[in-house]
Amino acid sequence: MRILIVEDEHDLGVAVQERVRLDGHAVDWFMTLEDARAAMAIVDYDFMLLDLGLPDGSGRSLLRDIRRTSSNIAVLITTAEDQISDRIAGLSEGADDYIVKPYDLNELVARIAAVARRYAAPRRPVHYRIGEITIDRENRSVSRNGRVLDLTAREWAIMELLSRSPGRIYSRQQIDTALYALDQDVDSNTVEVFVSRLRKKVGNTVIRTVRGRGYCLTAGEAV
């Protein structure tokens, strides 16, 4: 997923960003509401980790704005506000989950996965089969004739993106966005390199190149 962290505690922000990236997500981290809003204007995020006490206002204002729009972003509040009334207020305003500082980073990524499953389940199939290849979105794995393939985090990120809408063409820029955070440089041939590596593992016919437009998954079936 593409995840936005809004957190003004520097050390915590660094730790959360590194841990969430280890799970294969592309992560952007900002310390103010202003910067978070600017990022959301140009990037379509799947998930947000939202602190409430920020230098330029309350994270609740951003949460309310999100829920007034058609945005389908999942939001997990991360805050030191630990009163029951605080939790009720956050959930009532549209948060999907609420975790109180200090928290364990492994619990945080488990909560991210749990919320993400709730969003993904009604919108897209968990498993998708293309010939001898099966994509398991729930367990973040790809199998070939029943054998789980050894994919890197970024190889899985490409497969996860393409499997959201099989047959839909995703541009190189869209794949770049899924792979990298805003503060990372992308080599001009990076996507081509990862797609080439993926094809060696899943077969040349699973991912189609549409000249001048991008890449898509070959037609298959939900299972």
Coordinates of C-alpha atoms in Angstrom, one line a residue, residues 60-154:
R60 CA -9.1 15.6 13.8
S61 CA -9.6 18.5 11.4
L62 CA -7.9 16.5 8.6
L63 CA -9.9 13.4 9.5
R64 CA -13.1 15.3 9.3
D65 CA -12.2 16.8 5.9
I66 CA -11.3 13.4 4.6
R67 CA -14.6 11.9 5.6
R68 CA -16.5 14.8 4.1
T69 CA -15.1 13.8 0.7
S70 CA -15.4 10.6 -1.3
S71 CA -11.9 9.5 -0.2
N72 CA -11.6 5.9 0.6
I73 CA -8.4 6.1 2.6
A74 CA -8.2 4.0 5.8
V75 CA -7.2 6.0 8.9
L76 CA -5.5 4.7 12.0
I77 CA -5.2 7.4 14.8
T78 CA -1.9 7.2 16.7
T79 CA -1.9 9.5 19.7
A80 CA -1.1 10.1 23.4
E81 CA -4.7 11.0 24.1
D82 CA -5.8 7.9 26.0
Q83 CA -9.1 8.8 27.5
I84 CA -12.1 6.7 26.5
S85 CA -13.8 9.9 25.4
D86 CA -10.9 10.6 23.1
R87 CA -11.2 7.2 21.5
I88 CA -14.9 7.5 21.1
A89 CA -14.5 10.9 19.5
G90 CA -11.8 9.7 17.0
L91 CA -13.8 6.7 16.0
S92 CA -17.0 8.7 15.7
E93 CA -15.3 11.2 13.4
G94 CA -14.3 8.4 11.0
A95 CA -11.1 6.7 12.2
D96 CA -10.9 3.0 11.4
D97 CA -8.8 2.2 14.5
Y98 CA -7.1 4.0 17.4
I99 CA -3.8 3.1 19.1
V100 CA -2.4 5.0 22.1
K101 CA 1.3 6.0 22.5
P102 CA 3.6 4.4 23.5
Y103 CA 2.8 1.4 21.3
D104 CA 4.6 -1.6 20.0
L105 CA 5.6 -1.3 16.4
N106 CA 4.7 -4.9 15.6
E107 CA 1.2 -4.3 17.0
L108 CA 1.0 -1.2 14.8
V109 CA 1.7 -3.1 11.6
A110 CA -0.7 -5.9 12.7
R111 CA -3.4 -3.2 13.1
I112 CA -2.6 -1.8 9.7
A113 CA -3.0 -5.2 8.1
A114 CA -6.3 -5.8 9.9
V115 CA -7.8 -2.5 8.8
A116 CA -6.5 -3.0 5.3
R117 CA -8.2 -6.4 5.0
R118 CA -11.5 -4.8 6.0
Y119 CA -11.2 -2.3 3.2
A120 CA -10.0 -4.8 0.6
A121 CA -12.4 -7.6 1.3
P122 CA -15.6 -6.1 -0.2
R123 CA -13.9 -4.4 -3.1
R124 CA -11.6 -7.0 -4.7
P125 CA -11.0 -10.8 -4.6
V126 CA -8.4 -12.1 -2.2
H127 CA -7.1 -14.7 -4.7
Y128 CA -6.6 -14.3 -8.4
R129 CA -5.4 -17.1 -10.8
I130 CA -3.7 -16.7 -14.2
G131 CA -2.9 -20.1 -15.6
E132 CA -0.4 -21.7 -13.2
I133 CA 0.0 -18.5 -11.2
T134 CA -2.1 -17.8 -8.1
I135 CA -1.9 -14.4 -6.4
D136 CA -2.9 -14.5 -2.7
R137 CA -3.6 -10.9 -1.6
E138 CA -4.4 -11.8 2.0
N139 CA -1.1 -13.6 2.6
R140 CA 0.9 -11.3 0.3
S141 CA 2.2 -14.2 -1.8
V142 CA 2.4 -15.5 -5.3
S143 CA 2.5 -19.3 -6.1
R144 CA 3.3 -21.1 -9.3
N145 CA 1.8 -24.6 -9.6
G146 CA 1.3 -24.5 -5.8
R147 CA 4.8 -23.5 -4.9
V148 CA 5.2 -20.1 -3.2
L149 CA 7.6 -17.9 -5.1
D150 CA 10.3 -15.8 -3.4
L151 CA 9.4 -12.2 -4.2
T152 CA 11.1 -9.1 -2.9
A153 CA 9.0 -6.5 -1.2
R154 CA 9.0 -4.3 -4.3

